[in-house]
Structures are given as structure tokens and as C-alpha cells.
Amino acid sequence: MRRLRLKNRDGVSFEESISDDWVKESDVFERPIDLKFPFYVGIFVVLICLLALGRISFLAADARFYKARASANLSHIQRIPAPRGLIVDYKGQVLADNKPVFLALLDVNEFLSKLDFKEGTVKATEEILGVPEEDFWKMVEENGKKAFNEVLVLNNDLDQNQLVKLETLNLPTIQISNGFGRTYEDGKIFAPILGYTGVVSESDLEDFPELGGGDFVGKTGLEVFYESHLRGSPGVAIKIRDAKGNIIEEKEKVKPGIGKELKLTVNAGFQKYFYNRLQAGLDDLGRTVGLGLAIDPRDGRVLSMVNIPSYDNNIFTSLGRREEVAKLLTSPSRPLFNRVVGGLYAPGSTIKPLHAVAALEEKVVESERKVFSPGYLDIANPYNPDQPSRFLDWQYQGWVDMYSALAQSSNVYFYTVGGGAPARSLGETVYEGPRITGLGIKRLNDWWK
């Protein structure tokens, strides 16, 4: 349909005439629209679109990261500790075993990110777990400096009362985990042999990067020497959470595997007998320090190793026994020092068989060559001729060759073979035949090494 435009005699349309009259009556006027304004608006809209596209492209490039982050927020992966391998004596008697325990773990990331729960967490660890506030903050501070643990072990053996109280609080910063604690049969008797386990440290993680902050590793003795053999493979549990972080489902993805058994040559019955007899002997003498080592001479197997004073290695398997540990560390009798393995002692008569082999190999003497032992050996003193240096034997033995010298443990014979001696010593005939020059200090040192 065509629109009719009516015009007056002057050629003005009807609409234009109405518009002019309205403008005159309303005191308004018309002006052309400025094109700069829509131009700038258009540029602004284009820039916004470009920024949005750029951000979308950036997020798309890291899509795998954000997908993984979303998955992490949805689920929480938790390590399941594995029981360590048993340690048994040569008959199979268990010396180091495992017991199921509950652990209280501090989730460091949750603790540092959720400020609303900090005060409640510190209060719970002090009142329920017995960890002083000062010690708690030291643990967190040290962990922050090292930055190696996602979780900190607050207690590794919760009792029923502690467990109920912590579960009632339902703090997201404290995790309750199943685990295994190490227990030792007759700990005080076997501690110098077995050693003990403890919470993983920064140096442990450097040696074993596959470990986690809540794991326990060997610290001393056979526990640390055979760490790789005894340590089991941890399991993995996945906890599904809702948007508020509440756990709605838990499932085990990988089951933990127990470590390998370690069978010793030690005789547990003999170890207990040896320890008790040595302790009784020391008590009779009024002494406090003694040690003993029994080795099978046929093959070198260690049958028993006793160290007195000793300590109960079960103390170190529980974090709640800090005072007892502190007493051991500061004790002047040094019960943690393994004197059998770490002490330095004069070898005594155990060196004689080595001297005998050296003398034969170096052709210093023949095995039949005899030396006279009156129970001592006098060596002239050039500074005081009237006061010779006397080296005692443990008894009079008379003429001895290498066989009888070893059988009777003759000091004079091995003094002569080792250091040499003149044919006569202050009127006493020491030996017959050519002079024995002895091995000398250099050759002795070479053989000792």
C-alpha cells in the first residue's frame, strides 16, 4: 500500500507541518546526531570482544590443567600406609611386628588456606593430642621452611577417646588415617640390633622421593640398613567430595602391600640369656657399661649382640612419649650409642692370628721356631738402665712355638715376632738361633689395614 503524503501550497508535507508546530509549542529544537559517539562505543565493544576471545583462547590452551584442578577439587587422593616387613630370628620368632593404629595428620594446605579453622586446629592439637601450641607452630614453621610435606603427623597412635573427640570436631584441617605402628618384642634387649622407626624427615625424602610426609622409615639399626627391603608399597584411596568439601564417597584404588620379611642369624633365646647374664655380672661389679658379641667362628654369623646400658625402642614408635625420648637423648650414660658397632677398642689378643699369618708370609719366623716366655718381657731403658720397661704376659709359659703360642695366647711370643728382640734380654734367653728382627711397625700397619 502506498503512503500518501499531503502537501500544502508551499510544498511542505503534512508531517513536517505538524512537527514544526510541536517544536514551537514545546520550546525544543532539532540537531543532527554526532557520529563520534557511536564510533567510540563500537570501538569499546570490539575491544571487549577481543579481550573475551583472548581469555577464552588462553583458558583453552590450559584446558588440561583446569580439568585436573576441577577433578582435584572434586576428589581427594590419600595415601594408605603399608605395613613393614616382619623381622624374625633364625628360628622365625618375631622380633619386630606391626599393629593397626589411627593417625592424626595435619593437612598443611587446608590449614594455611582456611583461616576460619586455624584457631580451632591449634586448640584441638593442644587439648586433645597434647601438643603444646609452641611446638605445633614450630612444626608448621619448619615444614614451611623446608616445603616438603603436604601433611604433618600430629599423633601416630590415637586412643579411642582422642579419636572420638577429633571426629566430633570434624575439622577439615585434621585428617584421621588408618596406619600401622611398629612394636618390638623385648625392646630393651634387641634395640641395639633392630634400631627403630620414625616419621619421615627431609633427608629421608631426598633418599626415597617416593615417600610421603605421613610415612615412617627406619632411623637406626637394621630398620634403616634394610629400609628398602622392609618398606611396603603404599595404597591409594580416593575420597569424592561435594561442592562444600564434604566427603560423600570413599573407595580404595590401590591396595597397600606389606614389606618383605627379614630373617636374622641372631638366636633370640641366646640373646636374652647373654643380656641377662651380662647385666647380672655388671650389677655384681657395680658397673653400668658392658657389651658382648657372639659370632659363629665357622661362618661369621652374628648369634648375639648385647649393649648395656640399652633402651626400649618402643618409645620411639609413639609421638606421645617425647619426655622419655628427651631423657634418653640427654642421659650421660649414652644408651643410644651402640658401643659394639660404633666404639673403638684395642683389639687385644684377637690380633694374634693375624700377626701369625703376617710373620709366616713375611718369613720372619717358621712355625716351629720357639720363644721363651717367663711371664714377662724386659726391654732395657737407655735413660734409666736400672729401670727396664717390663711388658707382662698373662702367665709363665716357658718355650712356645707358633702353635702353642696361639693356643696359650702368649704375649711374649707375639711381642718378639711383632717387634723383634735381642737374643738375650737382661740375662734371660729369649730364643735360640738367628736373631728375630720382627715384622716392624710399617709391615704391621700394612697388615692391619
CSV table of C-alpha atoms in Angstrom, one decimal:
chain,number,residue,atom,x,y,z
A,1,MET,CA,0.0,0.0,0.0
A,2,ARG,CA,1.4,3.4,-0.9
A,3,ARG,CA,1.5,6.1,1.7
A,4,LEU,CA,0.0,9.4,0.7
A,5,ARG,CA,1.9,12.5,1.8
A,6,LEU,CA,-0.3,15.6,1.7
A,7,LYS,CA,1.4,18.9,0.9
A,8,ASN,CA,0.2,22.5,1.1
A,9,ARG,CA,0.6,25.2,-1.4
A,10,ASP,CA,4.2,25.9,-0.3
A,11,GLY,CA,5.3,22.2,-0.8
A,12,VAL,CA,5.5,21.4,2.9
A,13,SER,CA,4.3,18.0,3.9
A,14,PHE,CA,1.6,17.4,6.5
A,15,GLU,CA,4.0,15.6,8.9
A,16,GLU,CA,6.6,18.3,8.6
A,17,SER,CA,3.9,20.9,9.4
A,18,ILE,CA,2.8,19.0,12.5
A,19,SER,CA,6.4,18.6,13.7
A,20,ASP,CA,7.1,22.4,13.3
A,21,ASP,CA,4.0,23.3,15.3
A,22,TRP,CA,5.1,20.8,18.1
A,23,VAL,CA,8.6,22.2,18.2
A,24,LYS,CA,7.3,25.8,18.5
A,25,GLU,CA,4.9,24.9,21.3
A,26,SER,CA,7.4,22.8,23.3
A,27,ASP,CA,10.5,25.1,23.1
A,28,VAL,CA,12.7,22.3,21.6
A,29,PHE,CA,14.8,22.3,18.6
A,30,GLU,CA,16.4,19.6,16.5
A,31,ARG,CA,20.1,19.0,15.8
A,32,PRO,CA,21.8,16.3,13.8
A,33,ILE,CA,23.3,13.2,15.7
A,34,ASP,CA,27.1,13.3,16.4
A,35,LEU,CA,28.7,10.3,14.7
A,36,LYS,CA,31.7,10.3,17.1
A,37,PHE,CA,29.7,8.8,20.0
A,38,PRO,CA,28.6,5.6,18.3
A,39,PHE,CA,32.1,5.2,16.8
A,40,TYR,CA,33.7,5.2,20.2
A,41,VAL,CA,31.0,2.8,21.5
A,42,GLY,CA,31.7,0.5,18.7
A,43,ILE,CA,35.5,0.5,19.3
A,44,PHE,CA,34.8,-0.2,23.1
A,45,VAL,CA,32.6,-3.2,22.2
A,46,VAL,CA,35.1,-4.5,19.8
A,47,LEU,CA,37.9,-4.3,22.4
A,48,ILE,CA,35.7,-6.1,25.0
A,49,CYS,CA,35.0,-8.9,22.4
A,50,LEU,CA,38.7,-9.2,21.6
A,51,LEU,CA,39.6,-9.4,25.3
A,52,ALA,CA,37.0,-12.1,25.9
A,53,LEU,CA,38.2,-14.1,22.9
A,54,GLY,CA,41.8,-13.8,24.1
A,55,ARG,CA,40.9,-15.0,27.6
A,56,ILE,CA,38.9,-17.9,26.1
A,57,SER,CA,41.9,-18.8,24.0
A,58,PHE,CA,44.2,-18.7,27.0
A,59,LEU,CA,42.0,-20.9,29.1
A,60,ALA,CA,41.5,-23.3,26.2
A,61,ALA,CA,45.3,-23.7,25.9
A,62,ASP,CA,45.4,-24.8,29.6
A,63,ALA,CA,42.3,-26.9,29.4
A,64,ARG,CA,44.1,-30.0,30.8
A,65,PHE,CA,45.3,-28.0,33.8
A,66,TYR,CA,41.9,-26.7,34.7
A,67,LYS,CA,40.3,-30.0,34.2
A,68,ALA,CA,42.8,-31.6,36.5
A,69,ARG,CA,42.2,-28.8,39.1
A,70,ALA,CA,38.5,-29.3,38.9
A,71,SER,CA,39.0,-33.0,39.4
A,72,ALA,CA,41.2,-32.3,42.4
A,73,ASN,CA,38.5,-30.2,43.9
A,74,LEU,CA,36.0,-32.9,43.4
A,75,SER,CA,38.2,-35.7,44.8
A,76,HIS,CA,40.9,-36.0,47.4
A,77,ILE,CA,43.7,-38.7,47.0
A,78,GLN,CA,45.0,-40.1,50.2
A,79,ARG,CA,48.0,-42.5,50.7
A,80,ILE,CA,47.3,-45.7,52.6
A,81,PRO,CA,50.3,-46.7,54.7
A,82,ALA,CA,51.7,-50.1,54.2
A,83,PRO,CA,52.8,-52.5,57.0
A,84,ARG,CA,56.6,-53.0,57.2
A,85,GLY,CA,58.1,-56.5,56.8
A,86,LEU,CA,58.5,-58.6,59.9
A,87,ILE,CA,61.9,-59.1,61.5
A,88,VAL,CA,62.4,-62.6,62.8
A,89,ASP,CA,65.3,-64.6,64.4
A,90,TYR,CA,66.9,-67.6,62.8
A,91,LYS,CA,64.0,-69.8,64.1
A,92,GLY,CA,61.3,-67.5,62.9
A,93,GLN,CA,60.5,-65.9,66.2
A,94,VAL,CA,59.0,-62.4,65.6
A,95,LEU,CA,61.2,-59.6,67.0
A,96,ALA,CA,59.6,-56.6,65.1
A,97,ASP,CA,55.9,-56.7,64.4
A,98,ASN,CA,53.1,-54.3,63.2
A,99,LYS,CA,49.9,-53.2,64.9
A,100,PRO,CA,47.0,-51.3,63.4
A,101,VAL,CA,46.8,-47.7,64.6
A,102,PHE,CA,44.9,-44.4,63.9
A,103,LEU,CA,46.9,-41.4,62.9
A,104,ALA,CA,46.1,-37.7,63.2
A,105,LEU,CA,47.5,-35.8,60.3
A,106,LEU,CA,47.6,-32.0,59.7
A,107,ASP,CA,46.6,-31.1,56.2
A,108,VAL,CA,49.1,-28.3,55.7
A,109,ASN,CA,47.4,-26.8,52.6
A,110,GLU,CA,44.0,-26.8,54.3
A,111,PHE,CA,45.4,-25.3,57.4
A,112,LEU,CA,47.2,-22.4,55.7
A,113,SER,CA,44.3,-21.7,53.3
A,114,LYS,CA,41.3,-21.9,55.6
A,115,LEU,CA,41.8,-19.2,58.2
A,116,ASP,CA,38.5,-19.8,60.0
A,117,PHE,CA,39.8,-23.2,61.2
A,118,LYS,CA,43.3,-22.1,62.4
A,119,GLU,CA,42.3,-21.3,66.0
A,120,GLY,CA,40.2,-24.5,66.4
A,121,THR,CA,43.0,-26.7,64.9
A,122,VAL,CA,45.6,-25.3,67.3
A,123,LYS,CA,43.3,-25.7,70.3
A,124,ALA,CA,42.4,-29.3,69.3
A,125,THR,CA,46.0,-30.4,68.9
A,126,GLU,CA,46.9,-29.0,72.3
A,127,GLU,CA,43.8,-30.1,74.3
A,128,ILE,CA,43.2,-33.5,72.6
A,129,LEU,CA,46.6,-34.6,71.3
A,130,GLY,CA,48.7,-32.9,74.0
A,131,VAL,CA,50.9,-31.0,71.5
A,132,PRO,CA,51.8,-27.6,73.1
A,133,GLU,CA,50.9,-24.6,70.9
A,134,GLU,CA,54.6,-23.6,70.8
A,135,ASP,CA,55.6,-27.0,69.5
A,136,PHE,CA,52.8,-27.0,67.0
A,137,TRP,CA,53.8,-23.7,65.4
A,138,LYS,CA,57.4,-24.9,65.3
A,139,MET,CA,56.4,-27.9,63.3
A,140,VAL,CA,54.4,-25.8,60.9
A,141,GLU,CA,57.2,-23.2,60.6
A,142,GLU,CA,59.9,-25.9,60.0
A,143,ASN,CA,57.7,-27.5,57.4
A,144,GLY,CA,57.2,-24.1,55.7
A,145,LYS,CA,60.9,-23.5,55.5
A,146,LYS,CA,61.6,-26.9,54.0
A,147,ALA,CA,58.4,-27.1,52.0
A,148,PHE,CA,58.5,-30.9,51.7
A,149,ASN,CA,55.4,-32.2,53.4
A,150,GLU,CA,51.7,-31.8,52.5
A,151,VAL,CA,50.8,-33.5,55.8
A,152,LEU,CA,52.3,-33.5,59.2
A,153,VAL,CA,51.9,-36.3,61.7
A,154,LEU,CA,50.5,-34.9,64.9
A,155,ASN,CA,49.9,-38.3,66.6
A,156,ASN,CA,50.6,-41.8,65.3
A,157,ASP,CA,48.7,-43.8,67.9
A,158,LEU,CA,45.4,-42.3,68.8
A,159,ASP,CA,43.5,-43.8,71.6
A,160,GLN,CA,39.7,-44.3,71.5
A,161,ASN,CA,39.0,-41.1,73.4
A,162,GLN,CA,41.2,-38.9,71.2
A,163,LEU,CA,39.7,-40.5,68.1
A,164,VAL,CA,36.1,-39.8,69.1
A,165,LYS,CA,36.8,-36.2,70.1
A,166,LEU,CA,38.6,-35.4,66.8
A,167,GLU,CA,35.8,-37.0,64.7
A,168,THR,CA,33.2,-35.0,66.6
A,169,LEU,CA,35.0,-31.7,65.8
A,170,ASN,CA,35.1,-32.7,62.0
A,171,LEU,CA,37.9,-30.2,61.3
A,172,PRO,CA,38.9,-30.2,57.6
A,173,THR,CA,42.5,-29.4,58.6
A,174,ILE,CA,43.0,-32.6,60.6
A,175,GLN,CA,42.7,-36.0,58.8
A,176,ILE,CA,42.2,-39.3,60.6
A,177,SER,CA,44.0,-42.1,58.8
A,178,ASN,CA,44.5,-45.8,59.3
A,179,GLY,CA,48.1,-46.9,59.7
A,180,PHE,CA,50.5,-49.4,61.2
A,181,GLY,CA,52.7,-48.9,64.3
A,182,ARG,CA,55.9,-50.8,64.9
A,183,THR,CA,56.2,-53.0,68.0
A,184,TYR,CA,59.3,-54.7,69.3
A,185,GLU,CA,59.4,-57.9,71.4
A,186,ASP,CA,61.8,-57.3,74.4
A,187,GLY,CA,62.7,-53.9,73.0
A,188,LYS,CA,65.5,-53.2,75.6
A,189,ILE,CA,67.3,-56.5,74.8
A,190,PHE,CA,67.1,-56.2,71.0
A,191,ALA,CA,67.2,-52.5,70.4
A,192,PRO,CA,70.9,-52.3,69.6
A,193,ILE,CA,70.3,-54.8,66.8
A,194,LEU,CA,67.0,-53.8,65.4
A,195,GLY,CA,67.0,-50.0,65.9
A,196,TYR,CA,63.7,-48.2,65.5
A,197,THR,CA,61.5,-46.3,63.0
A,198,GLY,CA,60.3,-42.7,63.0
A,199,VAL,CA,58.4,-40.0,61.0
A,200,VAL,CA,60.0,-39.3,57.6
A,201,SER,CA,62.4,-36.4,57.5
A,202,GLU,CA,63.6,-34.1,54.7
A,203,SER,CA,66.8,-36.2,54.3
A,204,ASP,CA,64.7,-39.3,54.1
A,205,LEU,CA,62.7,-37.8,51.2
A,206,GLU,CA,65.9,-37.0,49.4
A,207,ASP,CA,67.0,-40.7,49.7
A,208,PHE,CA,63.5,-42.0,49.0
A,209,PRO,CA,61.5,-39.4,47.0
A,210,GLU,CA,58.5,-41.8,46.7
A,211,LEU,CA,57.7,-41.4,50.4
A,212,GLY,CA,55.1,-39.1,51.7
A,213,GLY,CA,55.0,-36.8,54.8
A,214,GLY,CA,52.9,-39.3,56.8
A,215,ASP,CA,55.2,-42.3,56.2
A,216,PHE,CA,57.5,-43.9,58.8
A,217,VAL,CA,61.0,-45.1,57.9
A,218,GLY,CA,63.9,-46.8,59.7
A,219,LYS,CA,66.1,-44.5,61.7
A,220,THR,CA,68.8,-46.7,63.2
A,221,GLY,CA,69.9,-50.4,63.3
A,222,LEU,CA,68.7,-53.0,60.9
A,223,GLU,CA,65.5,-50.9,60.4
A,224,VAL,CA,67.4,-48.3,58.4
A,225,PHE,CA,70.0,-50.6,56.9
A,226,TYR,CA,67.3,-52.8,55.3
A,227,GLU,CA,64.8,-49.9,54.7
A,228,SER,CA,64.2,-50.7,51.1
A,229,HIS,CA,63.7,-54.4,51.9
A,230,LEU,CA,61.3,-53.8,54.8
A,231,ARG,CA,59.2,-51.0,53.5
A,232,GLY,CA,56.0,-52.0,51.8
A,233,SER,CA,54.2,-50.3,48.9
A,234,PRO,CA,51.6,-47.8,50.0
A,235,GLY,CA,48.0,-47.9,48.7
A,236,VAL,CA,45.8,-45.1,47.3
A,237,ALA,CA,42.3,-44.2,48.5
A,238,ILE,CA,40.1,-41.6,46.6
A,239,LYS,CA,37.6,-39.6,48.6
A,240,ILE,CA,34.8,-38.0,46.5
A,241,ARG,CA,33.7,-34.5,47.8
A,242,ASP,CA,30.8,-32.3,47.1
A,243,ALA,CA,31.0,-28.5,46.4
A,244,LYS,CA,31.3,-27.8,50.1
A,245,GLY,CA,34.2,-30.2,50.6
A,246,ASN,CA,32.1,-32.8,52.5
A,247,ILE,CA,33.2,-36.4,51.7
A,248,ILE,CA,30.3,-38.3,50.1
A,249,GLU,CA,32.1,-41.4,48.9
A,250,GLU,CA,35.4,-43.2,49.6
A,251,LYS,CA,36.9,-46.0,47.6
A,252,GLU,CA,40.2,-47.8,47.5
A,253,LYS,CA,42.0,-47.6,44.2
A,254,VAL,CA,45.3,-49.4,45.1
A,255,LYS,CA,45.7,-51.8,48.0
A,256,PRO,CA,48.8,-51.5,50.2
A,257,GLY,CA,51.4,-54.2,50.0
A,258,ILE,CA,53.4,-55.5,53.1
A,259,GLY,CA,57.2,-55.3,53.1
A,260,LYS,CA,59.5,-58.3,52.8
A,261,GLU,CA,60.3,-60.4,55.9
A,262,LEU,CA,63.9,-60.1,57.2
A,263,LYS,CA,65.3,-63.2,58.8
A,264,LEU,CA,68.3,-62.8,61.1
A,265,THR,CA,71.1,-65.1,62.2
A,266,VAL,CA,70.5,-64.0,65.7
A,267,ASN,CA,69.3,-66.5,68.3
A,268,ALA,CA,66.6,-64.8,70.3
A,269,GLY,CA,66.9,-67.2,73.3
A,270,PHE,CA,70.7,-66.8,73.4
A,271,GLN,CA,70.4,-63.0,73.1
A,272,LYS,CA,68.1,-62.9,76.2
A,273,TYR,CA,70.4,-65.2,78.1
A,274,PHE,CA,73.5,-63.2,77.2
A,275,TYR,CA,71.9,-59.9,78.1
A,276,ASN,CA,70.6,-61.1,81.5
A,277,ARG,CA,73.9,-62.7,82.4
A,278,LEU,CA,76.0,-59.7,81.4
A,279,GLN,CA,73.6,-57.4,83.3
A,280,ALA,CA,73.9,-59.5,86.4
A,281,GLY,CA,77.7,-59.5,86.2
A,282,LEU,CA,77.8,-55.7,85.9
A,283,ASP,CA,75.5,-55.4,88.9
A,284,ASP,CA,77.8,-57.6,91.0
A,285,LEU,CA,80.8,-55.4,90.0
A,286,GLY,CA,78.9,-52.2,90.5
A,287,ARG,CA,79.4,-51.3,86.8
A,288,THR,CA,76.9,-49.8,84.4
A,289,VAL,CA,78.6,-50.3,81.0
A,290,GLY,CA,79.2,-53.5,79.2
A,291,LEU,CA,79.0,-55.1,75.8
A,292,GLY,CA,79.2,-58.5,74.2
A,293,LEU,CA,79.3,-60.0,70.7
A,294,ALA,CA,79.0,-63.7,69.9
A,295,ILE,CA,80.0,-64.8,66.4
A,296,ASP,CA,79.9,-68.3,64.9
A,297,PRO,CA,83.6,-68.9,64.1
A,298,ARG,CA,82.7,-71.3,61.2
A,299,ASP,CA,81.0,-68.8,59.0
A,300,GLY,CA,81.0,-65.4,60.8
A,301,ARG,CA,77.2,-65.3,61.6
A,302,VAL,CA,76.3,-63.0,64.4
A,303,LEU,CA,74.5,-65.0,67.1
A,304,SER,CA,74.1,-62.3,69.7
A,305,MET,CA,75.0,-58.7,70.2
A,306,VAL,CA,74.4,-57.1,73.6
A,307,ASN,CA,74.9,-53.4,74.6
A,308,ILE,CA,74.4,-52.2,78.2
A,309,PRO,CA,73.0,-49.7,79.0
A,310,SER,CA,70.3,-50.2,76.4
A,311,TYR,CA,66.9,-48.5,75.7
A,312,ASP,CA,63.4,-49.5,74.9
A,313,ASN,CA,63.0,-48.8,71.1
A,314,ASN,CA,59.2,-48.9,71.5
A,315,ILE,CA,59.5,-45.4,73.0
A,316,PHE,CA,60.4,-44.0,69.5
A,317,THR,CA,57.4,-45.6,67.8
A,318,SER,CA,54.9,-43.2,69.5
A,319,LEU,CA,55.0,-39.4,69.2
A,320,GLY,CA,53.3,-39.2,72.6
A,321,ARG,CA,56.4,-40.2,74.5
A,322,ARG,CA,58.5,-37.1,73.9
A,323,GLU,CA,59.7,-36.7,77.5
A,324,GLU,CA,61.0,-40.3,77.6
A,325,VAL,CA,62.9,-39.7,74.3
A,326,ALA,CA,64.4,-36.4,75.7
A,327,LYS,CA,65.7,-38.3,78.8
A,328,LEU,CA,67.4,-40.8,76.6
A,329,LEU,CA,69.0,-38.1,74.4
A,330,THR,CA,70.4,-36.3,77.4
A,331,SER,CA,71.4,-39.3,79.5
A,332,PRO,CA,75.1,-39.2,80.5
A,333,SER,CA,75.4,-43.0,80.1
A,334,ARG,CA,74.5,-42.6,76.3
A,335,PRO,CA,72.2,-45.6,76.0
A,336,LEU,CA,71.6,-44.8,72.3
A,337,PHE,CA,75.2,-45.2,71.4
A,338,ASN,CA,75.8,-48.7,70.1
A,339,ARG,CA,79.2,-49.5,71.7
A,340,VAL,CA,79.6,-52.8,69.9
A,341,VAL,CA,79.3,-51.3,66.4
A,342,GLY,CA,80.4,-47.7,66.9
A,343,GLY,CA,83.0,-47.9,69.7
A,344,LEU,CA,86.8,-48.0,69.1
A,345,TYR,CA,88.7,-50.5,71.2
A,346,ALA,CA,92.2,-52.1,71.4
A,347,PRO,CA,91.9,-55.4,69.6
A,348,GLY,CA,93.7,-57.3,72.3
A,349,SER,CA,94.6,-61.0,71.6
A,350,THR,CA,92.2,-61.2,68.7
A,351,ILE,CA,95.0,-59.6,66.6
A,352,LYS,CA,97.4,-62.6,67.3
A,353,PRO,CA,96.2,-64.9,64.5
A,354,LEU,CA,96.7,-62.0,62.0
A,355,HIS,CA,100.2,-61.5,63.3
A,356,ALA,CA,100.9,-65.2,62.9
A,357,VAL,CA,99.9,-65.1,59.3
A,358,ALA,CA,101.9,-62.0,58.6
A,359,ALA,CA,105.0,-63.5,60.3
A,360,LEU,CA,104.8,-66.6,58.1
A,361,GLU,CA,104.1,-64.7,54.9
A,362,GLU,CA,106.9,-62.2,55.5
A,363,LYS,CA,109.2,-65.1,56.5
A,364,VAL,CA,110.0,-63.5,59.9
A,365,VAL,CA,109.8,-66.9,61.6
A,366,GLU,CA,109.0,-70.5,60.9
A,367,SER,CA,106.0,-72.1,62.7
A,368,GLU,CA,108.4,-74.4,64.7
A,369,ARG,CA,110.6,-71.6,65.9
A,370,LYS,CA,110.4,-71.3,69.7
A,371,VAL,CA,110.5,-68.3,72.1
A,372,PHE,CA,110.8,-68.4,75.8
A,373,SER,CA,108.2,-66.7,78.0
A,374,PRO,CA,108.9,-66.4,81.7
A,375,GLY,CA,105.7,-64.4,82.0
A,376,TYR,CA,107.1,-61.0,81.0
A,377,LEU,CA,109.5,-59.3,78.6
A,378,ASP,CA,112.0,-56.8,79.9
A,379,ILE,CA,113.4,-54.2,77.5
A,380,ALA,CA,116.4,-52.1,78.5
A,381,ASN,CA,115.7,-48.4,79.2
A,382,PRO,CA,118.6,-46.4,77.8
A,383,TYR,CA,117.7,-43.4,80.0
A,384,ASN,CA,117.4,-45.4,83.2
A,385,PRO,CA,119.3,-48.7,82.9
A,386,ASP,CA,118.2,-49.8,86.4
A,387,GLN,CA,114.5,-49.4,85.5
A,388,PRO,CA,113.8,-51.6,82.4
A,389,SER,CA,110.4,-51.4,80.6
A,390,ARG,CA,108.5,-54.6,81.5
A,391,PHE,CA,105.7,-56.0,79.3
A,392,LEU,CA,103.7,-58.6,81.1
A,393,ASP,CA,102.4,-61.9,79.8
A,394,TRP,CA,99.3,-63.3,81.5
A,395,GLN,CA,101.2,-66.3,82.9
A,396,TYR,CA,104.5,-68.2,82.7
A,397,GLN,CA,104.6,-70.4,79.6
A,398,GLY,CA,108.2,-71.5,79.0
A,399,TRP,CA,109.2,-72.4,75.5
A,400,VAL,CA,106.4,-71.9,72.9
A,401,ASP,CA,106.3,-72.2,69.1
A,402,MET,CA,103.6,-70.6,66.9
A,403,TYR,CA,101.1,-73.4,67.6
A,404,SER,CA,101.3,-73.3,71.4
A,405,ALA,CA,101.7,-69.5,71.3
A,406,LEU,CA,98.3,-69.3,69.7
A,407,ALA,CA,96.8,-71.9,71.9
A,408,GLN,CA,98.0,-70.3,75.1
A,409,SER,CA,97.8,-66.7,73.8
A,410,SER,CA,101.4,-65.9,74.6
A,411,ASN,CA,102.1,-62.2,74.7
A,412,VAL,CA,105.9,-62.6,74.8
A,413,TYR,CA,105.9,-64.7,71.7
A,414,PHE,CA,104.0,-62.1,69.6
A,415,TYR,CA,105.9,-59.2,71.2
A,416,THR,CA,109.0,-60.8,69.8
A,417,VAL,CA,107.5,-61.7,66.4
A,418,GLY,CA,105.9,-58.3,66.0
A,419,GLY,CA,108.7,-56.0,67.3
A,420,GLY,CA,111.8,-58.2,67.4
A,421,ALA,CA,114.1,-58.7,70.3
A,422,PRO,CA,117.8,-59.3,71.0
A,423,ALA,CA,118.9,-62.9,71.6
A,424,ARG,CA,119.3,-62.1,75.3
A,425,SER,CA,117.1,-59.8,77.4
A,426,LEU,CA,118.7,-58.7,80.7
A,427,GLY,CA,120.3,-62.2,81.2
A,428,GLU,CA,117.2,-64.1,80.1
A,429,THR,CA,117.4,-66.3,76.9
A,430,VAL,CA,114.5,-65.2,74.8
A,431,TYR,CA,115.0,-67.6,71.8
A,432,GLU,CA,117.6,-69.8,70.3
A,433,GLY,CA,119.1,-69.5,66.8
A,434,PRO,CA,119.3,-66.5,64.5
A,435,ARG,CA,118.1,-63.1,65.7
A,436,ILE,CA,114.3,-62.4,65.1
A,437,THR,CA,114.1,-58.9,63.7
A,438,GLY,CA,110.3,-58.8,63.9
A,439,LEU,CA,107.7,-57.5,61.4
A,440,GLY,CA,108.2,-53.9,62.4
A,441,ILE,CA,105.7,-51.1,62.6
A,442,LYS,CA,105.4,-50.5,58.9
A,443,ARG,CA,104.6,-54.1,58.0
A,444,LEU,CA,102.3,-54.4,61.0
A,445,ASN,CA,100.4,-51.3,59.8
A,446,ASP,CA,100.1,-52.7,56.3
A,447,TRP,CA,98.7,-56.0,57.6
A,448,TRP,CA,96.3,-54.3,60.0
A,449,LYS,CA,94.9,-52.3,57.1
